[in-house]
């Protein structure tokens, strides 16, 4: 069962609540994705880490709400909605678009708190200075379907899969539009450790683009390369969960 997180209301889903001292992992989805993308990760990390999966507007039970059109505004709203926990450490994780949203959320959390996230973990995304989607939101439907399947090395979609994917196009196009316009504001680097995970055949991010994340923290930096494309976290769930656990529990 899914439960809201404290006063976070519509914004956060907690699939497996833990105890008051269990570390929290705030998870930000990729473009077009929803909070339930992190259901398998929450199962893999429980009971030692409690996943707080963010639900963006414009999808699933929030489909009637307008999608965010600006990464900074989305990060502001996510940060404002988060219930912060006394005595429990927390980390931030984002995949794809969620990586830049997570980065902006981590920035805001560090500014708002005396402490800092124990870690920022990002996957499948270039460093903020090299982010962008090259006008993917402008592609015709058929080309956009092909591009999304290409990113995930999933071959060609069947007719039913393509139609299901098209149902999410309003959110996907809005997310890609926001990414295309995103430019990080000048600010001090993060203080927390940053762990960057990338698939060795991910067409959306090169190793050099992933390595450039080191510019965004004064803390420890770790880059790990996995076999696979953009969807490598789903393809290698146990190995991925081990890396995430090590990053969250690092002291």
Short mmCIF file of C-alpha atoms in Angstrom, two decimals:
data_model
loop_
_atom_site.label_atom_id
_atom_site.label_comp_id
_atom_site.label_asym_id
_atom_site.label_seq_id
_atom_site.Cartn_x
_atom_site.Cartn_y
_atom_site.Cartn_z
CA UNK A 1 0.00 0.00 0.00
CA UNK A 2 1.15 3.54 -0.77
CA UNK A 3 1.14 6.14 2.00
CA UNK A 4 1.73 9.88 1.78
CA UNK A 5 4.83 11.19 3.53
CA UNK A 6 3.94 13.40 6.49
CA UNK A 7 2.68 16.76 5.23
CA UNK A 8 3.98 16.12 1.71
CA UNK A 9 0.44 15.36 0.55
CA UNK A 10 0.21 14.62 -3.14
CA UNK A 11 3.95 14.93 -3.69
CA UNK A 12 5.49 11.91 -1.98
CA UNK A 13 4.69 8.19 -1.87
CA UNK A 14 6.09 5.83 0.77
CA UNK A 15 5.52 2.22 -0.28
CA UNK A 16 7.17 0.55 2.75
CA UNK A 17 7.29 2.81 5.81
CA UNK A 18 10.23 2.25 8.17
CA UNK A 19 11.05 3.30 11.70
CA UNK A 20 11.79 6.87 12.81
CA UNK A 21 15.57 6.42 12.65
CA UNK A 22 15.67 4.61 9.28
CA UNK A 23 17.55 6.61 6.60
CA UNK A 24 15.28 8.16 3.96
CA UNK A 25 15.97 8.20 0.22
CA UNK A 26 14.12 10.93 -1.68
CA UNK A 27 13.65 9.61 -5.26
CA UNK A 28 12.96 11.80 -8.31
CA UNK A 29 11.62 10.10 -11.48
CA UNK A 30 12.84 10.39 -15.07
CA UNK A 31 10.99 12.34 -17.77
CA UNK A 32 7.43 11.04 -18.16
CA UNK A 33 7.80 8.62 -15.25
CA UNK A 34 5.89 8.50 -11.98
CA UNK A 35 6.52 7.62 -8.34
CA UNK A 36 5.69 3.95 -8.87
CA UNK A 37 8.87 3.60 -10.95
CA UNK A 38 10.62 3.30 -7.58
CA UNK A 39 8.42 0.54 -6.18
CA UNK A 40 10.99 -2.19 -7.00
CA UNK A 41 13.80 -0.11 -5.48
CA UNK A 42 11.79 0.42 -2.29
CA UNK A 43 11.34 -3.35 -2.03
CA UNK A 44 15.05 -3.97 -2.57
CA UNK A 45 16.11 -1.37 0.04
CA UNK A 46 13.55 -2.18 2.75
CA UNK A 47 13.70 -2.37 5.71
CA UNK A 48 17.07 -0.63 6.06
CA UNK A 49 16.29 2.40 3.86
CA UNK A 50 12.89 4.03 3.41
CA UNK A 51 12.12 5.27 -0.11
CA UNK A 52 10.18 8.52 -0.47
CA UNK A 53 9.17 8.59 -4.14
CA UNK A 54 8.15 11.96 -5.56
CA UNK A 55 5.00 12.15 -7.70
CA UNK A 56 5.22 15.00 -10.23
CA UNK A 57 1.99 16.71 -11.32
CA UNK A 58 0.49 15.70 -14.66
CA UNK A 59 0.67 11.89 -14.29
CA UNK A 60 -1.28 9.01 -12.75
CA UNK A 61 -3.39 10.26 -9.83
CA UNK A 62 -2.21 13.85 -10.55
CA UNK A 63 -2.98 13.71 -14.29
CA UNK A 64 -5.51 16.56 -14.04
CA UNK A 65 -2.82 18.95 -12.74
CA UNK A 66 -0.65 20.92 -15.18
CA UNK A 67 2.85 19.55 -15.66
CA UNK A 68 5.77 21.64 -14.46
CA UNK A 69 7.41 23.62 -17.25
CA UNK A 70 10.52 24.73 -15.37
CA UNK A 71 13.07 22.60 -13.50
CA UNK A 72 13.78 25.27 -10.88
CA UNK A 73 10.09 25.78 -10.17
CA UNK A 74 9.59 22.01 -9.88
CA UNK A 75 12.52 21.77 -7.46
CA UNK A 76 11.05 24.63 -5.40
CA UNK A 77 7.72 22.85 -5.15
CA UNK A 78 9.26 19.48 -4.30
CA UNK A 79 11.45 21.04 -1.61
CA UNK A 80 8.51 22.93 -0.14
CA UNK A 81 6.38 19.78 -0.03
CA UNK A 82 8.93 17.54 1.64
CA UNK A 83 8.38 16.69 5.28
CA UNK A 84 11.84 16.77 6.84
CA UNK A 85 12.57 14.35 9.62
CA UNK A 86 14.12 15.03 12.98
CA UNK A 87 16.95 12.65 13.75
CA UNK A 88 16.81 10.62 10.53
CA UNK A 89 19.48 11.02 7.84
CA UNK A 90 18.28 11.45 4.25
CA UNK A 91 19.76 11.18 0.78
CA UNK A 92 18.51 12.30 -2.63
CA UNK A 93 18.40 10.13 -5.76
CA UNK A 94 17.29 10.96 -9.30
CA UNK A 95 17.41 9.19 -12.65
CA UNK A 96 17.51 11.01 -15.99
CA UNK A 97 15.50 14.21 -15.60
CA UNK A 98 15.13 13.30 -11.93
CA UNK A 99 18.89 13.72 -11.54
CA UNK A 100 18.82 17.43 -12.31
CA UNK A 101 15.65 17.89 -10.25
CA UNK A 102 17.37 16.00 -7.41
CA UNK A 103 20.46 18.17 -7.75
CA UNK A 104 18.35 21.33 -7.47
CA UNK A 105 16.43 19.86 -4.52
CA UNK A 106 19.71 18.97 -2.77
CA UNK A 107 20.92 22.54 -3.32
CA UNK A 108 17.78 23.91 -1.72
CA UNK A 109 17.86 21.46 1.18
CA UNK A 110 21.47 22.38 1.96
CA UNK A 111 20.53 26.06 1.98
CA UNK A 112 17.47 25.49 4.16
CA UNK A 113 19.01 23.14 6.71
CA UNK A 114 21.93 23.32 9.08
CA UNK A 115 22.82 19.84 7.94
CA UNK A 116 23.10 18.37 4.50
CA UNK A 117 21.89 15.30 2.62
CA UNK A 118 24.16 12.36 3.39
CA UNK A 119 24.47 11.90 -0.38
CA UNK A 120 23.24 12.93 -3.80
CA UNK A 121 22.97 9.91 -6.09
CA UNK A 122 22.33 10.44 -9.80
CA UNK A 123 22.04 8.04 -12.71
CA UNK A 124 21.52 8.26 -16.45
CA UNK A 125 22.14 11.99 -16.70
CA UNK A 126 24.90 14.39 -17.83
CA UNK A 127 26.22 16.97 -15.36
CA UNK A 128 23.92 20.01 -15.06
CA UNK A 129 26.12 22.18 -17.26
CA UNK A 130 25.74 19.59 -20.05
CA UNK A 131 22.08 18.68 -19.64
CA UNK A 132 19.56 19.14 -22.44
CA UNK A 133 17.20 17.23 -24.69
CA UNK A 134 17.94 18.76 -28.11
CA UNK A 135 14.28 19.49 -28.89
CA UNK A 136 12.93 16.00 -28.19
CA UNK A 137 9.63 17.57 -27.13
CA UNK A 138 9.16 18.75 -30.73
CA UNK A 139 9.37 15.29 -32.34
CA UNK A 140 6.27 13.81 -34.02
CA UNK A 141 4.61 11.05 -32.02
CA UNK A 142 6.07 8.18 -34.05
CA UNK A 143 9.60 9.57 -33.84
CA UNK A 144 9.26 10.23 -30.12
CA UNK A 145 8.18 6.63 -29.50
CA UNK A 146 11.20 5.40 -31.49
CA UNK A 147 13.55 7.71 -29.56
CA UNK A 148 12.27 6.58 -26.17
CA UNK A 149 12.63 2.91 -27.09
CA UNK A 150 16.09 3.58 -28.49
CA UNK A 151 17.17 5.19 -25.22
CA UNK A 152 16.10 2.10 -23.34
CA UNK A 153 17.57 -0.33 -25.90
CA UNK A 154 14.14 -1.93 -26.00
CA UNK A 155 13.89 -2.58 -29.74
CA UNK A 156 10.68 -1.72 -31.56
CA UNK A 157 7.45 -1.34 -29.57
CA UNK A 158 4.37 -3.37 -30.34
CA UNK A 159 1.21 -1.49 -31.25
CA UNK A 160 -0.27 -1.82 -27.74
CA UNK A 161 2.94 -0.66 -26.04
CA UNK A 162 3.21 2.32 -28.38
CA UNK A 163 -0.38 3.36 -27.62
CA UNK A 164 0.20 3.04 -23.86
CA UNK A 165 3.34 5.15 -24.18
CA UNK A 166 1.47 7.81 -26.18
CA UNK A 167 -0.93 8.23 -23.26
CA UNK A 168 1.98 9.66 -21.28
CA UNK A 169 3.12 12.05 -24.04
CA UNK A 170 1.75 15.25 -22.41
CA UNK A 171 3.96 14.62 -19.37
CA UNK A 172 6.93 13.44 -21.45
CA UNK A 173 6.81 16.48 -23.74
CA UNK A 174 6.45 18.87 -20.81
CA UNK A 175 9.41 17.25 -19.05
CA UNK A 176 11.60 17.34 -22.16
CA UNK A 177 10.62 20.99 -22.73
CA UNK A 178 11.66 21.84 -19.17
CA UNK A 179 14.96 19.98 -19.62
CA UNK A 180 15.68 21.77 -22.90
CA UNK A 181 15.29 25.13 -21.17
CA UNK A 182 17.19 24.18 -18.00
CA UNK A 183 20.34 26.10 -17.11
CA UNK A 184 21.76 25.75 -13.58
CA UNK A 185 21.96 29.01 -11.66
CA UNK A 186 25.41 29.95 -10.32
CA UNK A 187 25.70 28.74 -6.74
CA UNK A 188 28.28 27.23 -4.39
CA UNK A 189 28.87 23.50 -4.96
CA UNK A 190 27.15 20.95 -2.76
CA UNK A 191 28.85 19.88 0.47
CA UNK A 192 27.53 16.33 0.38
CA UNK A 193 29.10 13.36 -1.42
CA UNK A 194 27.93 12.80 -5.00
CA UNK A 195 27.66 9.31 -6.50
CA UNK A 196 27.17 9.12 -10.27
CA UNK A 197 25.99 5.92 -11.96
CA UNK A 198 25.95 5.47 -15.74
CA UNK A 199 25.29 2.68 -18.22
CA UNK A 200 28.17 2.00 -20.59
CA UNK A 201 25.81 2.04 -23.61
CA UNK A 202 23.46 4.82 -22.49
CA UNK A 203 22.87 7.05 -25.55
CA UNK A 204 21.74 9.96 -23.34
CA UNK A 205 25.02 10.46 -21.43
CA UNK A 206 28.69 9.88 -22.17
CA UNK A 207 31.29 9.01 -19.55
CA UNK A 208 32.79 12.50 -19.90
CA UNK A 209 29.38 14.08 -19.34
CA UNK A 210 28.83 11.89 -16.28
CA UNK A 211 32.32 12.62 -14.94
CA UNK A 212 31.63 16.38 -15.03
CA UNK A 213 29.34 15.97 -12.01
CA UNK A 214 32.51 16.20 -9.90
CA UNK A 215 32.42 19.98 -10.38
CA UNK A 216 29.23 20.20 -8.32
CA UNK A 217 30.46 19.04 -4.92
CA UNK A 218 33.26 19.75 -2.48
CA UNK A 219 32.59 16.37 -0.89
CA UNK A 220 33.66 12.90 -2.04
CA UNK A 221 32.87 12.00 -5.65
CA UNK A 222 32.30 8.50 -7.01
CA UNK A 223 31.60 7.46 -10.62
CA UNK A 224 30.49 3.89 -11.31
CA UNK A 225 29.83 2.38 -14.74
CA UNK A 226 27.25 -0.40 -15.22
CA UNK A 227 26.68 -2.63 -18.23
CA UNK A 228 23.60 -1.47 -20.10
CA UNK A 229 21.76 1.53 -21.45
CA UNK A 230 19.55 4.21 -19.95
CA UNK A 231 17.43 1.66 -18.09
CA UNK A 232 20.30 -0.14 -16.38
CA UNK A 233 18.88 0.35 -12.84
CA UNK A 234 15.88 -1.81 -13.80
CA UNK A 235 18.04 -4.37 -15.61
CA UNK A 236 20.42 -4.89 -12.66
CA UNK A 237 18.23 -4.23 -9.57
CA UNK A 238 20.23 -6.12 -6.94
CA UNK A 239 23.60 -4.66 -7.93
CA UNK A 240 22.05 -1.21 -8.22
CA UNK A 241 20.44 -1.48 -4.76
CA UNK A 242 23.81 -2.45 -3.25
CA UNK A 243 25.49 0.65 -4.68
CA UNK A 244 22.65 2.91 -3.49
CA UNK A 245 22.78 1.38 -0.01
CA UNK A 246 26.53 1.95 0.23
CA UNK A 247 26.14 5.60 -0.82
CA UNK A 248 23.30 6.29 1.64
CA UNK A 249 25.05 4.60 4.57
CA UNK A 250 28.50 6.10 3.91
CA UNK A 251 29.83 8.05 6.90
#
